[in-house]
CSV table of C-alpha atoms and ligand atoms in Angstrom, one decimal:
chain,number,residue,atom,x,y,z
B,234,MET,CA,0.0,0.0,0.0
B,235,ILE,CA,1.3,3.5,-0.9
B,236,ILE,CA,0.3,5.7,2.1
B,237,LYS,CA,-0.7,9.2,1.3
B,238,PRO,CA,-2.2,11.9,3.6
B,239,ARG,CA,-6.0,11.9,3.6
B,240,ILE,CA,-7.0,15.1,5.3
B,241,ARG,CA,-10.5,15.6,6.7
B,242,GLY,CA,-10.9,19.1,8.2
B,243,PHE,CA,-8.4,19.4,11.0
B,244,ILE,CA,-7.4,15.7,11.1
B,245,CYS,CA,-5.5,13.4,8.8
B,246,THR,CA,-7.0,9.9,8.7
B,247,THR,CA,-3.9,8.2,7.5
B,248,ALA,CA,-0.4,8.0,9.0
B,249,HIS,CA,2.9,7.0,7.6
B,250,PRO,CA,4.9,4.4,9.7
B,251,LEU,CA,8.3,5.3,8.4
B,252,GLY,CA,7.6,9.0,8.4
B,253,CYS,CA,6.4,8.8,12.1
B,254,ALA,CA,9.6,6.9,12.9
B,255,ALA,CA,11.6,9.6,11.1
B,256,ASN,CA,9.8,12.3,13.2
B,257,VAL,CA,10.7,10.4,16.4
B,258,ASP,CA,14.3,10.1,15.2
B,259,ALA,CA,14.5,13.8,14.4
B,260,GLN,CA,13.3,14.6,18.0
B,261,ILE,CA,15.7,12.1,19.5
B,262,GLY,CA,18.5,13.6,17.4
B,263,TYR,CA,17.7,17.1,18.7
B,264,VAL,CA,17.9,16.0,22.3
B,265,THR,CA,21.1,13.9,21.9
B,266,GLY,CA,22.7,16.9,20.3
B,267,GLN,CA,22.1,19.0,23.4
B,268,VAL,CA,23.8,18.9,26.8
B,269,GLY,CA,22.5,15.9,28.9
B,270,ILE,CA,20.5,16.7,32.0
B,271,ALA,CA,22.5,15.3,34.9
B,272,ASP,CA,20.0,16.0,37.7
B,273,GLY,CA,17.0,14.8,35.7
B,274,PRO,CA,14.4,12.2,36.7
B,275,LYS,CA,15.2,8.5,36.3
B,276,ARG,CA,11.7,6.9,36.3
B,277,VAL,CA,9.1,8.8,34.5
B,278,LEU,CA,5.4,8.3,33.7
B,279,VAL,CA,4.0,10.3,30.8
B,280,LEU,CA,0.2,10.4,30.3
B,281,GLY,CA,-0.5,11.3,26.7
B,282,ALA,CA,2.9,10.0,25.6
B,283,SER,CA,2.2,9.3,21.9
B,284,GLY,CA,2.2,12.8,20.3
B,285,GLY,CA,2.7,16.5,20.8
B,286,TYR,CA,4.1,17.7,24.1
B,287,GLY,CA,3.7,14.3,25.8
B,288,LEU,CA,5.9,12.5,23.2
B,289,ALA,CA,8.5,15.3,23.4
B,290,SER,CA,8.5,15.0,27.2
B,291,ARG,CA,9.1,11.2,27.0
B,292,ILE,CA,11.9,11.7,24.5
B,293,VAL,CA,13.6,14.4,26.7
B,294,ALA,CA,13.2,12.2,29.8
B,295,ALA,CA,14.6,9.1,28.1
B,296,PHE,CA,17.3,10.6,25.8
B,297,GLY,CA,18.2,13.7,27.8
B,298,CYS,CA,18.0,12.3,31.3
B,299,GLY,CA,18.5,8.5,30.6
B,300,ALA,CA,15.2,7.8,32.3
B,301,SER,CA,13.1,4.7,32.2
B,302,THR,CA,9.7,5.7,30.8
B,303,LEU,CA,6.2,4.4,31.1
B,304,GLY,CA,3.9,5.9,28.5
B,305,VAL,CA,0.1,5.9,28.4
B,306,SER,CA,-1.9,6.8,25.3
B,307,PHE,CA,-5.1,6.1,23.4
B,308,GLU,CA,-4.0,5.0,20.0
B,309,ARG,CA,-5.4,2.6,17.3
B,310,PRO,CA,-3.3,-0.2,15.8
B,311,PRO,CA,-3.4,-0.8,12.0
B,312,ARG,CA,-6.5,-2.8,10.9
B,313,ASP,CA,-7.1,-4.5,7.5
B,314,SER,CA,-6.0,-1.9,5.0
B,315,ARG,CA,-6.2,1.1,7.4
B,316,THR,CA,-3.1,2.5,8.8
B,317,ALA,CA,-2.6,2.9,12.6
B,318,THR,CA,-2.9,6.3,14.1
B,319,ALA,CA,0.3,8.3,14.1
B,320,GLY,CA,0.6,8.0,17.8
B,321,TRP,CA,0.7,4.2,17.6
B,322,TYR,CA,3.6,4.3,15.1
B,323,ASN,CA,5.3,7.0,17.3
B,324,ASN,CA,5.0,4.7,20.3
B,325,HIS,CA,6.5,1.8,18.4
B,326,ALA,CA,9.4,3.9,17.0
B,327,PHE,CA,10.1,5.3,20.4
B,328,GLN,CA,10.0,1.9,22.1
B,329,ALA,CA,12.5,0.4,19.5
B,330,ARG,CA,14.9,3.4,19.8
B,331,ALA,CA,14.8,3.5,23.6
B,332,THR,CA,15.3,-0.3,24.0
B,333,ALA,CA,18.2,-0.2,21.5
B,334,GLN,CA,19.9,2.3,23.9
B,335,GLY,CA,19.3,0.0,26.8
B,336,LEU,CA,16.5,2.2,28.2
B,337,TYR,CA,13.4,0.7,29.8
B,338,ALA,CA,10.3,1.8,27.9
B,339,LYS,CA,6.8,0.4,28.2
B,340,THR,CA,3.7,1.8,26.6
B,341,LEU,CA,0.1,1.1,27.8
B,342,ASP,CA,-2.6,1.9,25.3
B,343,GLY,CA,-6.0,2.5,26.8
B,344,ASP,CA,-8.3,5.0,28.6
B,345,ALA,CA,-6.2,6.9,31.0
B,346,PHE,CA,-9.4,8.2,32.7
B,347,SER,CA,-10.4,4.7,33.8
B,348,ASP,CA,-9.5,3.0,37.1
B,349,GLU,CA,-8.5,-0.2,35.2
B,350,LEU,CA,-5.7,1.6,33.3
B,351,LYS,CA,-4.5,3.3,36.5
B,352,GLN,CA,-4.2,-0.1,38.1
B,353,GLN,CA,-2.3,-1.5,35.1
B,354,VAL,CA,0.2,1.4,35.5
B,355,ILE,CA,0.5,0.8,39.2
B,356,ASP,CA,1.2,-2.8,38.6
B,357,ALA,CA,3.8,-2.0,35.9
B,358,ILE,CA,5.6,0.5,38.2
B,359,ALA,CA,5.6,-2.1,41.1
B,360,ALA,CA,7.0,-4.8,38.8
B,361,ASP,CA,9.5,-2.8,36.8
B,362,LEU,CA,10.4,0.5,38.3
B,363,GLY,CA,9.6,0.4,42.0
B,364,GLN,CA,8.5,4.1,42.2
B,365,ILE,CA,8.4,7.1,39.9
B,366,ASP,CA,10.2,10.5,40.2
B,367,LEU,CA,8.1,12.4,37.7
B,368,LEU,CA,4.6,12.3,36.2
B,369,VAL,CA,3.9,14.4,33.2
B,370,TYR,CA,0.2,14.9,32.6
B,371,SER,CA,-0.2,15.7,28.9
B,372,LEU,CA,-3.6,14.3,28.0
B,373,ALA,CA,-5.8,16.1,25.5
B,374,SER,CA,-9.1,14.5,24.9
B,375,PRO,CA,-12.5,15.5,23.7
B,376,VAL,CA,-14.3,12.9,26.0
B,377,ARG,CA,-14.0,11.4,29.4
B,378,GLN,CA,-16.1,8.6,30.8
B,379,HIS,CA,-16.2,9.4,34.5
B,380,PRO,CA,-14.8,6.4,36.5
B,381,ARG,CA,-17.2,6.9,39.4
B,382,THR,CA,-20.5,7.9,37.8
B,383,GLY,CA,-20.1,6.3,34.4
B,384,GLU,CA,-21.2,9.5,32.8
B,385,LEU,CA,-19.7,10.3,29.4
B,386,HIS,CA,-18.6,14.0,29.4
B,387,ARG,CA,-17.9,15.7,26.1
B,388,SER,CA,-15.8,18.9,26.0
B,389,VAL,CA,-16.7,21.8,23.8
B,390,ILE,CA,-14.5,24.5,22.4
B,391,LYS,CA,-16.7,27.6,22.7
B,392,PRO,CA,-16.6,31.1,24.1
B,393,LEU,CA,-18.4,32.1,27.2
B,394,GLY,CA,-21.1,34.7,27.6
B,395,GLU,CA,-21.6,36.1,24.1
B,396,THR,CA,-21.1,35.2,20.5
B,397,PHE,CA,-17.5,35.8,19.4
B,398,HIS,CA,-17.1,37.2,15.9
B,399,VAL,CA,-13.6,36.6,14.7
B,400,LYS,CA,-11.2,35.9,11.8
B,401,THR,CA,-10.2,32.3,11.3
B,402,LEU,CA,-8.3,30.3,8.7
B,403,ASN,CA,-9.3,27.4,6.5
B,404,VAL,CA,-5.9,25.7,6.5
B,405,ASP,CA,-6.7,23.4,3.7
B,406,LYS,CA,-7.8,26.1,1.3
B,407,GLY,CA,-5.6,28.9,2.7
B,408,ILE,CA,-8.6,31.2,3.1
B,409,VAL,CA,-9.0,33.7,5.9
B,410,HIS,CA,-12.7,34.3,6.7
B,411,GLU,CA,-14.9,35.5,9.5
B,412,VAL,CA,-17.0,33.3,11.8
B,413,ASP,CA,-19.5,33.6,14.6
B,414,LEU,CA,-18.7,31.3,17.5
B,415,GLU,CA,-21.7,30.7,19.7
B,416,PRO,CA,-21.2,30.7,23.5
B,417,ALA,CA,-21.3,27.5,25.6
B,418,ASP,CA,-24.1,27.0,28.1
B,419,LYS,CA,-23.5,26.0,31.7
B,420,ALA,CA,-23.7,22.2,31.1
B,421,GLU,CA,-21.2,22.4,28.2
B,422,THR,CA,-18.8,24.4,30.4
B,423,GLU,CA,-19.1,21.9,33.2
B,424,ALA,CA,-18.6,19.0,30.9
B,425,THR,CA,-15.4,20.6,29.5
B,426,VAL,CA,-14.1,21.1,33.0
B,427,ALA,CA,-14.9,17.4,33.7
B,428,VAL,CA,-12.8,16.3,30.7
B,429,MET,CA,-9.9,18.7,30.7
B,430,GLY,CA,-9.9,20.0,34.3
B,431,GLY,CA,-7.8,18.7,37.2
B,432,GLU,CA,-9.9,16.0,38.6
B,433,ASP,CA,-8.3,13.1,36.7
B,434,TRP,CA,-4.8,14.4,37.5
B,435,GLU,CA,-5.8,14.3,41.2
B,436,TYR,CA,-7.2,10.7,40.8
B,437,TRP,CA,-3.9,9.6,39.2
B,438,ILE,CA,-1.9,11.1,42.1
B,439,ASN,CA,-4.2,9.6,44.7
B,440,ALA,CA,-4.1,6.2,43.2
B,441,LEU,CA,-0.3,6.3,42.8
B,442,ALA,CA,0.3,7.7,46.3
B,443,GLU,CA,-2.0,5.0,47.9
B,444,ALA,CA,0.0,2.3,46.1
B,445,GLY,CA,3.3,3.7,47.3
B,446,SER,CA,4.4,4.4,43.8
B,447,LEU,CA,5.8,7.9,44.4
B,448,ALA,CA,9.4,8.4,45.2
B,449,ASN,CA,10.7,10.9,47.7
B,450,GLY,CA,11.0,14.3,45.9
B,451,PHE,CA,8.4,13.3,43.4
B,452,ARG,CA,7.3,16.0,40.9
B,453,THR,CA,4.3,16.2,38.7
B,454,VAL,CA,3.5,18.8,36.0
B,455,SER,CA,0.3,19.3,34.0
B,456,TYR,CA,0.5,21.3,30.8
B,457,THR,CA,-1.6,24.3,30.0
B,458,TYR,CA,-1.9,27.1,27.6
B,459,ILE,CA,-2.8,30.7,28.3
B,460,GLY,CA,-1.8,32.6,25.1
B,461,SER,CA,-2.4,36.2,24.2
B,462,GLU,CA,-5.5,38.3,24.2
B,463,LEU,CA,-6.1,37.5,20.6
B,464,THR,CA,-7.1,33.9,21.5
B,465,TRP,CA,-8.5,34.5,25.0
B,466,PRO,CA,-12.2,34.7,23.8
B,467,ILE,CA,-11.9,31.2,22.5
B,468,TYR,CA,-9.3,29.8,24.8
B,469,TRP,CA,-8.3,31.3,28.2
B,470,HIS,CA,-11.6,33.1,28.8
B,471,ALA,CA,-13.6,30.3,27.2
B,472,THR,CA,-14.6,26.7,28.1
B,473,LEU,CA,-11.1,25.3,27.7
B,474,GLY,CA,-9.7,28.1,29.9
B,475,LYS,CA,-12.3,27.2,32.6
B,476,ALA,CA,-11.0,23.7,32.5
B,477,LYS,CA,-7.4,24.8,32.6
B,478,GLU,CA,-8.2,27.2,35.5
B,479,ASP,CA,-9.3,24.1,37.4
B,480,LEU,CA,-5.7,22.7,37.1
B,481,ASP,CA,-4.6,25.5,39.5
B,482,ARG,CA,-7.0,24.2,42.1
B,483,ALA,CA,-5.8,20.7,41.5
B,484,ALA,CA,-2.1,21.6,41.7
B,485,ALA,CA,-2.6,23.1,45.1
B,486,ALA,CA,-4.6,20.1,46.4
B,487,ILE,CA,-2.0,17.7,45.0
B,488,SER,CA,0.9,19.6,46.4
B,489,ALA,CA,-0.7,19.5,49.8
B,490,ARG,CA,-1.2,15.7,49.5
B,491,LEU,CA,2.4,15.2,48.5
B,492,GLY,CA,3.9,16.5,51.8
B,493,ASP,CA,4.9,13.0,53.0
B,494,VAL,CA,7.1,12.4,49.9
B,495,ASP,CA,8.3,16.0,49.8
B,496,GLY,CA,6.7,16.3,46.4
B,497,THR,CA,5.4,19.1,44.3
B,498,ALA,CA,2.7,19.6,41.6
B,499,GLN,CA,2.9,22.4,39.1
B,500,VAL,CA,0.8,23.6,36.3
B,501,THR,CA,3.2,24.4,33.4
B,502,VAL,CA,2.4,27.0,30.8
B,503,LEU,CA,3.7,26.1,27.4
B,504,LYS,CA,3.8,27.9,24.1
B,505,ALA,CA,1.5,27.4,21.1
B,506,VAL,CA,2.6,24.6,18.7
B,507,VAL,CA,0.9,22.5,16.0
B,508,THR,CA,-0.5,19.3,17.5
B,509,GLN,CA,-3.5,17.2,16.8
B,510,ALA,CA,-5.3,18.8,19.8
B,511,SER,CA,-4.4,22.5,18.9
B,512,SER,CA,-5.4,22.1,15.2
B,513,ALA,CA,-9.0,21.5,16.4
B,514,ILE,CA,-9.3,24.9,18.1
B,515,PRO,CA,-10.9,27.6,15.8
B,516,VAL,CA,-8.8,30.8,15.5
B,517,VAL,CA,-5.6,29.1,16.8
B,518,PRO,CA,-4.3,28.0,13.3
B,519,LEU,CA,-4.5,31.6,12.1
B,520,TYR,CA,-2.9,32.9,15.2
B,521,ASN,CA,-0.2,30.2,15.0
B,522,THR,CA,0.5,31.0,11.3
B,523,LEU,CA,1.2,34.7,12.2
B,524,LEU,CA,3.0,33.8,15.4
B,525,PHE,CA,5.4,31.3,13.8
B,526,ALA,CA,6.2,33.9,11.0
B,527,VAL,CA,7.1,36.5,13.6
B,528,MET,CA,9.0,34.2,16.0
B,529,LYS,CA,11.0,32.7,13.1
B,530,ASP,CA,11.8,36.2,11.9
B,531,GLN,CA,13.0,37.0,15.4
B,532,GLY,CA,14.9,33.8,15.9
B,533,SER,CA,12.8,32.6,18.9
B,534,HIS,CA,10.6,30.0,17.3
B,535,GLU,CA,10.5,26.5,19.0
B,536,GLY,CA,8.6,23.3,18.2
B,537,CYS,CA,7.5,20.8,20.9
B,538,ILE,CA,10.9,19.2,21.3
B,539,GLU,CA,13.0,22.4,21.6
B,540,HIS,CA,10.4,23.8,24.0
B,541,VAL,CA,10.2,20.8,26.3
B,542,TYR,CA,14.0,20.4,26.4
B,543,ARG,CA,14.1,24.0,27.6
B,544,LEU,CA,11.5,23.2,30.2
B,545,PHE,CA,13.6,20.3,31.6
B,546,VAL,CA,16.9,22.2,31.6
B,547,SER,CA,15.5,25.5,33.0
B,548,GLY,CA,12.2,25.3,35.0
B,549,LEU,CA,12.0,21.7,35.9
B,550,TYR,CA,15.5,20.5,36.6
B,551,GLY,CA,17.6,23.6,36.1
B,552,ALA,CA,18.2,26.7,38.2
B,553,SER,CA,16.2,29.3,36.2
B,554,SER,CA,12.5,28.8,36.7
B,555,GLU,CA,10.0,31.5,36.0
B,556,ILE,CA,7.0,31.1,38.4
B,557,ASP,CA,4.0,33.4,38.2
B,558,ASP,CA,1.8,34.7,41.0
B,559,VAL,CA,-0.4,31.6,40.9
B,560,GLY,CA,2.6,29.3,41.2
B,561,ARG,CA,2.6,28.1,37.6
B,562,LEU,CA,5.8,27.4,35.9
B,563,ARG,CA,6.0,29.7,32.8
B,564,LEU,CA,7.7,28.7,29.6
B,565,ASP,CA,5.6,30.9,27.4
B,566,GLY,CA,7.6,34.1,27.9
B,567,TRP,CA,9.1,34.1,24.4
B,568,GLU,CA,5.7,33.8,22.8
B,569,LEU,CA,4.2,36.5,25.0
B,570,ALA,CA,7.1,39.0,24.8
B,571,SER,CA,5.7,42.3,23.7
B,572,VAL,CA,8.2,42.5,20.8
B,573,VAL,CA,6.4,39.3,19.4
B,574,GLN,CA,2.8,40.1,20.4
B,575,ASP,CA,2.8,43.7,19.2
B,576,GLU,CA,3.9,42.5,15.8
B,577,VAL,CA,1.4,39.6,15.8
B,578,LEU,CA,-1.4,42.0,16.7
B,579,ARG,CA,-0.4,44.4,14.0
B,580,ARG,CA,-0.5,41.6,11.4
B,581,TRP,CA,-3.7,40.2,12.8
B,582,SER,CA,-5.5,43.5,12.2
B,583,VAL,CA,-4.7,43.5,8.5
B,584,VAL,CA,-4.4,39.8,7.6
B,585,CYS,CA,-6.6,38.5,4.8
B,586,THR,CA,-6.4,35.7,2.2
B,587,GLU,CA,-4.5,37.8,-0.2
B,588,ASN,CA,-1.6,38.8,2.1
B,589,LEU,CA,-1.6,35.7,4.3
B,590,GLU,CA,1.6,34.3,2.6
B,591,GLU,CA,3.4,37.5,3.1
B,592,LEU,CA,2.3,38.0,6.8
B,593,GLY,CA,2.1,34.4,8.0
B,594,ASP,CA,3.9,31.1,7.7
B,595,LEU,CA,1.1,29.0,6.2
B,596,GLU,CA,3.6,26.8,4.6
B,597,GLY,CA,5.4,26.1,7.9
B,598,PHE,CA,2.1,25.5,9.6
B,599,ARG,CA,1.0,23.0,7.0
B,600,ALA,CA,4.4,21.2,7.0
B,601,ASP,CA,4.2,20.9,10.9
B,602,PHE,CA,0.6,19.5,10.5
B,603,LEU,CA,1.6,16.9,8.0
B,604,ARG,CA,4.7,15.9,10.0
B,605,LEU,CA,2.3,15.0,12.9
B,606,PHE,CA,1.1,12.1,10.7
B,607,GLY,CA,4.6,11.2,9.3
B,608,PHE,CA,4.3,13.0,6.0
B,609,GLY,CA,6.9,15.4,4.5
B,610,MET,CA,9.8,13.9,6.5
B,611,GLU,CA,13.2,14.1,4.8
B,612,GLY,CA,14.7,10.8,3.7
B,613,VAL,CA,11.5,8.9,3.6
B,614,ASP,CA,10.5,7.2,0.4
B,615,TYR,CA,6.8,8.1,0.1
B,616,THR,CA,6.4,6.0,-3.1
B,617,ALA,CA,7.3,2.8,-1.3
B,618,ASP,CA,4.7,0.1,-1.1
B,619,LEU,CA,4.3,-0.6,2.6
B,620,ASP,CA,2.3,-3.0,4.8
B,621,PRO,CA,0.5,-0.7,7.3
B,622,MET,CA,0.2,-3.8,9.6
B,623,SER,CA,4.0,-3.9,9.9
B,624,SER,CA,5.6,-2.6,13.0
B,625,GLU,CA,9.1,-3.0,11.4
B,626,LEU,CA,10.1,0.6,11.8
W,176,NAD,P1,-1.9,15.8,21.4
W,176,NAD,O1,-3.2,15.7,20.7
W,176,NAD,O2,-0.7,15.9,20.6
W,176,NAD,O3,-1.7,14.6,22.4
W,176,NAD,C1,-2.7,14.1,23.3
W,176,NAD,C2,-2.3,12.8,23.9
W,176,NAD,O4,-3.3,12.4,24.8
W,176,NAD,C3,-2.0,11.6,22.9
W,176,NAD,O5,-0.9,10.9,23.4
W,176,NAD,C4,-3.3,10.8,23.1
W,176,NAD,O6,-3.1,9.4,22.7
W,176,NAD,C5,-3.6,11.0,24.6
W,176,NAD,N1,-5.0,10.7,24.9
W,176,NAD,C6,-6.1,11.3,24.6
W,176,NAD,N2,-7.1,10.8,25.2
W,176,NAD,C7,-6.7,9.8,26.0
W,176,NAD,C8,-7.3,8.8,26.9
W,176,NAD,N3,-8.6,8.8,27.1
W,176,NAD,N4,-6.4,7.9,27.5
W,176,NAD,C9,-5.1,7.9,27.3
W,176,NAD,N5,-4.5,8.8,26.4
W,176,NAD,C10,-5.3,9.7,25.8
W,176,NAD,O7,-2.0,17.0,22.4
W,176,NAD,P2,-1.0,18.2,22.9
W,176,NAD,O8,-1.4,19.4,22.1
W,176,NAD,O9,0.4,17.8,23.0
W,176,NAD,O10,-1.6,18.5,24.3
W,176,NAD,C11,-1.0,18.0,25.5
W,176,NAD,C12,-1.2,19.0,26.6
W,176,NAD,O11,-0.4,20.2,26.3
W,176,NAD,C13,-2.6,19.5,26.8
W,176,NAD,O12,-2.9,19.6,28.2
W,176,NAD,C14,-2.6,20.8,26.2
W,176,NAD,O13,-3.6,21.7,26.7
W,176,NAD,C15,-1.2,21.3,26.5
W,176,NAD,N6,-0.7,22.4,25.6
W,176,NAD,C16,-0.8,22.3,24.3
W,176,NAD,C17,-0.4,23.4,23.5
W,176,NAD,C18,-0.5,23.4,22.0
W,176,NAD,O14,-0.3,24.4,21.4
W,176,NAD,N7,-0.7,22.2,21.4
W,176,NAD,C19,0.1,24.6,24.1
W,176,NAD,C20,0.2,24.6,25.5
W,176,NAD,C21,-0.2,23.5,26.3
């Protein structure tokens, strides 16, 4: 089978096994080309390990710190003539590379919100690692079946209060147009908090603490985004922002619970990047297209792997952490610098379909998007006839 990208809106329904492996290799190559992190964690659990910021975190932990890693994700293996999801290929590639380096790596695919998956992780930690030093919470999901009530919560990406009239980008067609985004009601907002808020993070820590899986000095981080005022009406001041605000509450509750292992929980604010999750948020692709152009011009652009490496060497395991007044670890300073935001704002006010190429980096955005699914990687023969069932990567 010759595997080509099949794009449906903001998702690509195919993934290229060799391209995904090349993408994992490129990220490993970046990390091994940097200075190693001597004081980094040695036993790490990453929830949401198969793509985006979670995969980058697993790669930095393993190849930057020499850590044993346990990864959890929700990915689909290949079936009949359908390719697997990109995350499934990423997991396989990561696992093969880590094992070849003598690093322990185990991946559990299943619903991280469930009690069953939590128990499987606890068992794997007990059997293979003893305890963990770091838990990275990097799940991004549209649904969560609540493990206590059985209720299926569906998150929505909507503004709050009133209709938001805004510019947005049809990435496929390269057209800038205007949309009206209708506000969420109370039930939708609560459902979004149930899916993307801090309750599941707390459940994870409670379960792991009760099982004695947390090492002394244990740390946990949960990733969040705040962004600039351009995206606030659809992000930070919207349903997703309400869910993310709940992480602050959870971080305080978790930190209080971690006293006996001298542990800490921190919400960590990261920059905007292209991932499967962020591609689904209206307005964000247009904002990212302008932001990337400006940050590339100014030499401060980072993708997931560069950004997470910097998180580990500065805020997490280095000396130079920037903490805000709520106690969040901030890595988004470069994105939010006024020299960047003033220019993004200026471009935003005039951007239209005709000048998008000149003001934005649509090409870079599209390339990042395709790379998420293993397409457009250098050195990969995309004309090769492959068996999508093969995990020979
Ligand atoms: P992503 O879509 O690339 O990855 C999501 C991960 O969650 C995947 O590994 C997926 O398999 C896993 N997952 C989803 N549902 C699951 C389930 N039920 N059980 C187990 N695993 C499940 O997402 P991302 O953009 O890397 O987001 C990760 C975190 O980073 C989120 O909290 C997000 O808000 C935050 N963040 C993202 C950005 C951005 O621009 N993408 C910026 C700042 C912060």
